Short mmCIF file of C-alpha atoms and ligand atoms in Angstrom, two decimals:
data_model
loop_
_atom_site.label_atom_id
_atom_site.label_comp_id
_atom_site.label_asym_id
_atom_site.label_seq_id
_atom_site.Cartn_x
_atom_site.Cartn_y
_atom_site.Cartn_z
CA UNK A 4 116.61 27.92 131.90
CA UNK A 5 119.50 27.71 134.47
CA UNK A 6 122.28 30.04 135.03
CA UNK A 7 125.30 29.68 132.55
CA UNK A 8 128.30 28.09 133.92
CA UNK A 9 129.86 27.19 130.58
CA UNK A 10 130.32 23.41 130.63
CA UNK A 11 130.17 22.75 126.95
CA UNK A 12 129.50 19.57 124.96
CA UNK A 13 130.59 19.59 121.14
CA UNK A 14 129.32 16.90 118.90
CA UNK A 15 131.04 16.31 115.65
CA UNK A 16 134.22 17.66 117.14
CA UNK A 17 136.33 15.97 114.48
CA UNK A 18 134.60 17.60 111.73
CA UNK A 19 135.88 20.45 109.64
CA UNK A 20 134.21 23.15 111.82
CA UNK A 21 134.13 21.12 115.13
CA UNK A 22 138.02 20.68 115.12
CA UNK A 23 138.71 24.35 115.15
CA UNK A 24 135.53 25.31 117.18
CA UNK A 25 136.61 23.03 119.99
CA UNK A 26 140.01 24.54 120.23
CA UNK A 27 138.57 28.10 120.25
CA UNK A 28 136.15 27.08 122.80
CA UNK A 29 138.71 25.45 125.08
CA UNK A 30 140.87 28.59 124.72
CA UNK A 31 137.84 30.70 125.83
CA UNK A 32 136.38 28.59 128.58
CA UNK A 33 139.15 26.27 129.68
CA UNK A 34 140.21 22.71 128.30
CA UNK A 35 138.26 20.80 130.99
CA UNK A 36 135.05 22.75 130.56
CA UNK A 37 134.91 21.71 126.72
CA UNK A 38 133.96 18.01 126.28
CA UNK A 39 134.65 17.03 122.55
CA UNK A 40 132.73 14.07 121.05
CA UNK A 41 132.71 12.52 117.65
CA UNK A 42 131.76 9.28 116.01
CA UNK A 43 135.47 8.63 115.71
CA UNK A 44 137.07 6.31 118.25
CA UNK A 45 140.13 8.21 118.45
CA UNK A 46 140.35 11.97 119.13
CA UNK A 47 141.55 14.06 116.29
CA UNK A 48 142.33 16.90 118.80
CA UNK A 49 145.80 17.46 120.27
CA UNK A 50 146.73 14.83 122.92
CA UNK A 51 146.07 16.01 126.53
CA UNK A 52 143.99 19.09 125.28
CA UNK A 53 140.82 18.12 127.07
CA UNK A 54 138.09 15.38 127.47
CA UNK A 55 137.07 13.47 124.43
CA UNK A 56 134.48 10.72 124.15
CA UNK A 57 133.39 8.57 121.16
CA UNK A 58 129.60 9.41 120.61
CA UNK A 59 126.99 8.62 118.22
CA UNK A 60 124.43 11.26 118.34
CA UNK A 61 121.66 8.62 117.46
CA UNK A 62 122.38 7.17 120.97
CA UNK A 63 120.35 9.42 123.24
CA UNK A 64 121.24 7.55 126.38
CA UNK A 65 124.92 8.04 125.57
CA UNK A 66 124.47 11.75 125.10
CA UNK A 67 122.48 11.94 128.28
CA UNK A 68 125.18 10.25 130.37
CA UNK A 69 127.68 12.84 129.13
CA UNK A 70 125.36 15.60 129.98
CA UNK A 71 124.92 14.39 133.35
CA UNK A 72 128.51 13.23 134.12
CA UNK A 73 129.87 16.61 133.17
CA UNK A 74 127.08 18.75 134.25
CA UNK A 75 126.74 20.25 130.71
CA UNK A 76 124.83 23.56 130.17
CA UNK A 77 125.56 24.24 126.53
CA UNK A 78 125.66 21.92 123.55
CA UNK A 79 127.41 22.88 120.05
CA UNK A 80 125.65 20.22 117.99
CA UNK A 81 127.91 20.06 115.05
CA UNK A 82 127.53 16.51 113.96
CA UNK A 83 125.79 16.17 110.55
CA UNK A 84 126.11 14.80 107.06
CA UNK A 85 126.66 17.29 104.34
CA UNK A 86 125.06 17.77 100.94
CA UNK A 87 127.04 15.58 98.50
CA UNK A 88 127.48 12.61 100.87
CA UNK A 89 123.75 13.01 101.86
CA UNK A 90 122.66 12.66 98.16
CA UNK A 91 124.51 9.32 98.17
CA UNK A 92 122.53 8.11 101.27
CA UNK A 93 119.55 10.29 101.78
CA UNK A 94 118.04 8.00 104.62
CA UNK A 95 121.24 8.07 106.60
CA UNK A 96 121.32 11.93 106.08
CA UNK A 97 117.83 12.47 107.43
CA UNK A 98 118.43 9.98 110.38
CA UNK A 99 121.64 11.39 111.63
CA UNK A 100 120.70 15.23 110.92
CA UNK A 101 117.13 15.10 112.25
CA UNK A 102 117.22 12.45 115.04
CA UNK A 103 120.63 13.64 116.33
CA UNK A 104 119.15 17.15 116.49
CA UNK A 105 115.89 16.16 118.20
CA UNK A 106 117.90 13.93 120.69
CA UNK A 107 119.91 16.92 121.67
CA UNK A 108 116.93 19.29 121.96
CA UNK A 109 114.91 16.73 124.00
CA UNK A 110 117.76 16.22 126.39
CA UNK A 111 118.40 20.03 126.59
CA UNK A 112 114.71 20.41 127.75
CA UNK A 113 114.90 17.62 130.22
CA UNK A 114 118.02 18.75 131.88
CA UNK A 115 117.21 22.42 131.53
CA UNK A 116 120.33 23.35 129.53
CA UNK A 117 121.07 26.92 128.97
CA UNK A 118 121.67 26.86 125.27
CA UNK A 119 121.81 24.67 122.19
CA UNK A 120 123.74 25.64 118.95
CA UNK A 121 122.64 23.88 115.79
CA UNK A 122 124.01 24.91 112.39
CA UNK A 123 122.08 25.62 109.38
CA UNK A 124 123.37 26.08 105.93
CA UNK A 125 122.77 27.85 102.54
CA UNK A 126 121.52 24.52 101.45
CA UNK A 127 118.02 25.69 102.93
CA UNK A 128 117.55 27.46 99.61
CA UNK A 129 116.80 25.98 96.24
CA UNK A 130 116.33 26.90 92.62
CA UNK A 131 114.27 30.12 92.23
CA UNK A 132 115.85 31.76 95.41
CA UNK A 133 116.98 35.36 94.58
CA UNK A 134 120.70 35.60 93.74
CA UNK A 135 121.22 37.44 96.94
CA UNK A 136 119.13 35.38 99.51
CA UNK A 137 117.03 37.59 101.70
CA UNK A 138 116.66 36.56 105.48
CA UNK A 139 112.90 35.87 104.85
CA UNK A 140 112.22 33.92 101.56
CA UNK A 141 110.72 30.67 100.56
CA UNK A 142 112.92 27.61 101.46
CA UNK A 143 112.68 24.88 98.71
CA UNK A 144 115.76 22.75 98.91
CA UNK A 145 116.57 20.17 96.46
CA UNK A 146 119.04 18.07 98.56
CA UNK A 147 118.11 15.90 101.55
CA UNK A 148 120.75 17.93 103.45
CA UNK A 149 118.84 21.07 102.71
CA UNK A 150 115.61 19.45 103.72
CA UNK A 151 117.10 18.42 107.13
CA UNK A 152 118.45 21.99 107.73
CA UNK A 153 115.00 23.55 106.83
CA UNK A 154 113.32 21.06 109.34
CA UNK A 155 116.09 21.65 111.78
CA UNK A 156 115.44 25.36 111.78
CA UNK A 157 111.84 24.96 112.01
CA UNK A 158 112.03 22.33 114.78
CA UNK A 159 114.55 24.50 116.66
CA UNK A 160 112.13 27.50 116.45
CA UNK A 161 109.43 25.24 117.69
CA UNK A 162 111.46 24.28 120.77
CA UNK A 163 112.04 27.89 121.53
CA UNK A 164 108.32 28.59 121.52
CA UNK A 165 106.97 25.45 123.04
CA UNK A 166 109.67 24.82 125.75
CA UNK A 167 111.29 28.12 126.12
CA UNK A 168 114.66 26.27 124.99
CA UNK A 169 117.32 28.73 123.80
CA UNK A 170 118.18 27.27 120.35
CA UNK A 171 120.44 29.20 117.92
CA UNK A 172 121.86 28.73 114.47
CA UNK A 173 123.45 30.26 111.41
CA UNK A 174 123.18 29.38 107.82
CA UNK A 175 126.77 28.81 107.16
CA UNK A 176 128.08 29.44 103.64
CA UNK A 177 130.75 27.13 102.37
CA UNK A 178 133.58 27.08 104.95
CA UNK A 179 137.17 27.35 103.95
CA UNK A 180 139.81 26.14 106.33
CA UNK A 181 143.41 24.76 106.68
CA UNK A 182 143.05 22.34 109.51
CA UNK A 183 140.39 19.57 109.11
CA UNK A 184 139.09 18.88 105.60
CA UNK A 185 135.39 19.08 105.05
CA UNK A 186 133.77 15.86 104.61
CA UNK A 187 131.42 15.43 101.60
CA UNK A 188 130.00 18.82 100.94
CA UNK A 189 129.39 20.53 97.64
CA UNK A 190 131.63 23.48 98.59
CA UNK A 191 134.49 21.22 99.30
CA UNK A 192 136.11 22.43 95.95
CA UNK A 193 136.88 25.81 97.42
CA UNK A 194 138.95 24.13 100.11
CA UNK A 195 140.63 21.43 97.89
CA UNK A 196 141.83 24.02 95.29
CA UNK A 197 144.18 25.40 97.92
CA UNK A 198 145.63 22.08 98.95
CA UNK A 199 146.16 21.09 95.42
CA UNK A 200 147.59 24.43 94.53
CA UNK A 201 150.24 23.73 97.23
CA UNK A 202 150.62 20.12 96.55
CA UNK A 203 150.67 19.93 92.87
CA UNK A 204 150.23 23.51 91.41
CA UNK A 205 147.05 22.24 89.55
CA UNK A 206 143.36 21.36 90.47
CA UNK A 207 140.59 19.65 88.56
CA UNK A 208 137.44 21.32 89.91
CA UNK A 209 134.13 19.39 90.10
CA UNK A 210 131.94 22.42 89.27
CA UNK A 211 132.16 24.96 86.27
CA UNK A 212 134.42 28.10 86.46
CA UNK A 213 131.48 30.48 86.64
CA UNK A 214 129.89 28.74 89.67
CA UNK A 215 129.50 31.50 92.21
CA UNK A 216 128.68 30.68 95.94
CA UNK A 217 128.74 32.47 99.27
CA UNK A 218 131.95 31.46 101.25
CA UNK A 219 133.49 32.17 104.58
CA UNK A 220 137.03 31.70 106.07
CA UNK A 221 137.17 29.70 109.28
CA UNK A 222 138.31 32.58 111.68
CA UNK A 223 135.06 34.25 110.60
CA UNK A 224 133.04 31.19 110.97
CA UNK A 225 134.39 30.64 114.56
CA UNK A 226 133.60 34.33 115.31
CA UNK A 227 130.07 34.19 114.03
CA UNK A 228 129.33 31.00 115.94
CA UNK A 229 130.59 32.15 119.24
CA UNK A 230 129.34 35.74 118.87
CA UNK A 231 125.82 34.36 118.20
CA UNK A 232 126.12 31.96 121.05
CA UNK A 233 126.95 34.80 123.27
CA UNK A 234 124.47 37.37 122.18
CA UNK A 235 121.76 38.49 124.64
CA UNK A 236 118.74 36.27 124.05
CA UNK A 237 116.47 39.43 124.53
CA UNK A 238 118.12 41.08 121.47
CA UNK A 239 117.36 38.21 119.07
CA UNK A 240 114.21 38.17 116.89
CA UNK A 241 115.50 35.17 114.87
CA UNK A 242 116.79 32.10 116.50
CA UNK A 243 117.88 29.18 114.34
CA UNK A 244 118.09 30.72 110.79
CA UNK A 245 120.46 33.74 110.67
CA UNK A 246 121.79 34.44 107.26
CA UNK A 247 125.59 35.20 107.54
CA UNK A 248 127.64 36.58 104.69
CA UNK A 249 131.19 37.09 104.18
CA UNK A 250 132.36 36.81 100.74
CA UNK A 251 131.06 35.30 97.29
CA UNK A 252 133.18 34.42 94.31
CA UNK A 253 133.35 32.23 91.26
CA UNK A 254 135.93 29.41 90.89
CA UNK A 255 137.66 31.45 88.17
CA UNK A 256 137.96 34.42 90.52
CA UNK A 257 139.30 32.13 93.19
CA UNK A 258 141.90 30.61 90.81
CA UNK A 259 142.87 34.17 89.75
CA UNK A 260 143.37 35.10 93.53
CA UNK A 261 145.62 31.99 93.89
CA UNK A 262 147.62 33.04 90.88
CA UNK A 263 148.69 36.27 92.60
CA UNK A 264 150.61 34.04 94.92
CA UNK A 265 151.36 30.99 92.67
CA UNK A 266 151.39 32.26 89.18
CA UNK A 267 151.95 28.86 87.51
CA UNK A 268 148.77 27.63 89.15
CA UNK A 269 146.52 25.66 86.40
CA UNK A 270 142.97 24.61 86.86
CA UNK A 271 140.68 22.38 84.84
CA UNK A 272 136.98 21.81 85.19
CA UNK A 273 135.19 18.35 85.24
CA UNK A 274 131.67 19.04 86.55
CA UNK A 275 129.96 16.09 88.28
CA UNK A 276 126.66 15.68 90.12
CA UNK A 277 127.64 18.43 92.76
CA UNK A 278 127.12 21.15 89.88
CA UNK A 279 123.42 20.79 90.17
CA UNK A 280 123.59 21.14 93.96
CA UNK A 281 125.76 24.29 93.51
CA UNK A 282 123.43 25.59 90.94
CA UNK A 283 120.51 25.36 93.23
CA UNK A 284 122.00 27.64 95.90
CA UNK A 285 122.17 31.49 95.83
CA UNK A 286 125.21 33.47 95.06
CA UNK A 287 125.10 35.54 98.09
CA UNK A 288 123.24 36.32 101.24
CA UNK A 289 121.59 39.34 102.86
CA UNK A 290 122.88 39.10 106.50
CA UNK A 291 121.33 42.39 107.69
CA UNK A 292 119.44 40.60 110.63
CA UNK A 293 122.62 39.11 111.95
CA UNK A 294 124.25 42.49 111.78
CA UNK A 295 121.36 44.27 113.54
CA UNK A 296 120.67 41.69 116.22
CA UNK A 297 124.00 40.41 117.32
CA UNK A 298 126.54 42.82 115.56
CA UNK A 299 127.79 40.33 112.95
CA UNK A 300 130.68 41.66 110.87
CA UNK A 301 133.21 39.52 108.86
CA UNK A 302 136.92 40.29 108.78
CA UNK A 303 138.29 38.33 105.77
CA UNK A 304 137.97 38.77 102.00
CA UNK A 305 138.97 36.59 99.12
CA UNK A 306 142.55 37.93 98.90
CA UNK A 307 143.32 37.98 102.77
CA UNK A 308 141.93 34.42 103.09
CA UNK A 309 143.93 33.13 99.99
CA UNK A 310 147.12 34.58 101.44
CA UNK A 311 146.55 33.04 104.83
CA UNK A 312 145.40 29.63 103.56
CA UNK A 313 148.41 29.34 101.15
CA UNK A 314 150.79 30.44 103.93
CA UNK A 315 149.37 27.99 106.58
CA UNK A 316 149.18 24.93 104.09
CA UNK A 317 152.72 25.66 102.86
CA UNK A 318 153.96 25.34 106.25
CA UNK A 319 151.96 22.23 106.96
CA UNK A 320 153.34 20.68 103.81
CA UNK A 321 156.91 21.73 104.32
CA UNK A 322 156.95 20.42 107.88
CA UNK A 323 155.48 17.06 106.74
CA UNK A 324 152.20 17.52 108.57
CA UNK A 325 150.55 16.98 105.27
CA UNK A 326 151.82 15.03 102.41
N1 LIG B 1 129.39 23.18 102.99
C1 LIG B 1 128.06 22.57 102.86
C2 LIG B 1 127.91 21.63 101.68
O1 LIG B 1 128.52 21.90 100.80
C3 LIG B 1 126.95 23.75 102.81
O2 LIG B 1 126.59 23.90 103.94
O3 LIG B 1 127.30 20.72 101.84
#
């Protein structure tokens, strides 16, 4: 592994996490040192905010040419299909999530990159997982997305052992944010509920009111991602599979939190196929390994997140950024 210079490639930079992660990385390391890429032809990032390239992570030659052109040393590989969309097209989910990841890892070995970050998810778990998922427990997912996340973790750990590649990853809970929308996940309801509360004062939720899942607000997600990426490798016993907790609530509790700010907010429930996926995931996670190995500690709870989300979205709607 070579010395760190911080020339970063972000795949999936127009995704829910990628959009804000790219901005955070550019703030930290400089606009020109963070190369944003996504399948989308046009950048979703602010004009003039740094280099952007259209990139299909299945095209290893295209990834390689960016690595050499920009002398990349770190990759945040965020491009992936999420759980709900993955169930609609399991083959594509396997192809993008697995082959994208192995392309990135093979090129990282070939070009002696310093570090690769590959997200994992609460989707690695399945029915029968304890309600609070321990760090070490059986992984029997029932979605293709979950299958690819388990395989991605195991593959990443293999590259750590076999090639000495520094691969790191977090099992993200549902991520809630006000900038880019999530695309095709099961936890999307926990984001949509805020948009619809501001837009229409009501929301029809696609999971039951008693559905409880682990969630995290974007500022904590960015902090967790960058803190893990910057941790001293020698301190890490885990690599690709850190549990990270923050908060856990039912939809009814989230609706009640919204009503503190919008008393007239109404919610209905019309569960669809995503209910089964949600039911297969745990209520919360034990993240003591992340706390011990790299000092993880979240800042937001349901109330502080709800206040901030509603304030930010209200401004975006009132200024016409959102309609
Ligand atoms: N948010 C993801 C999903 O719902 C979970 O990692 O698919």
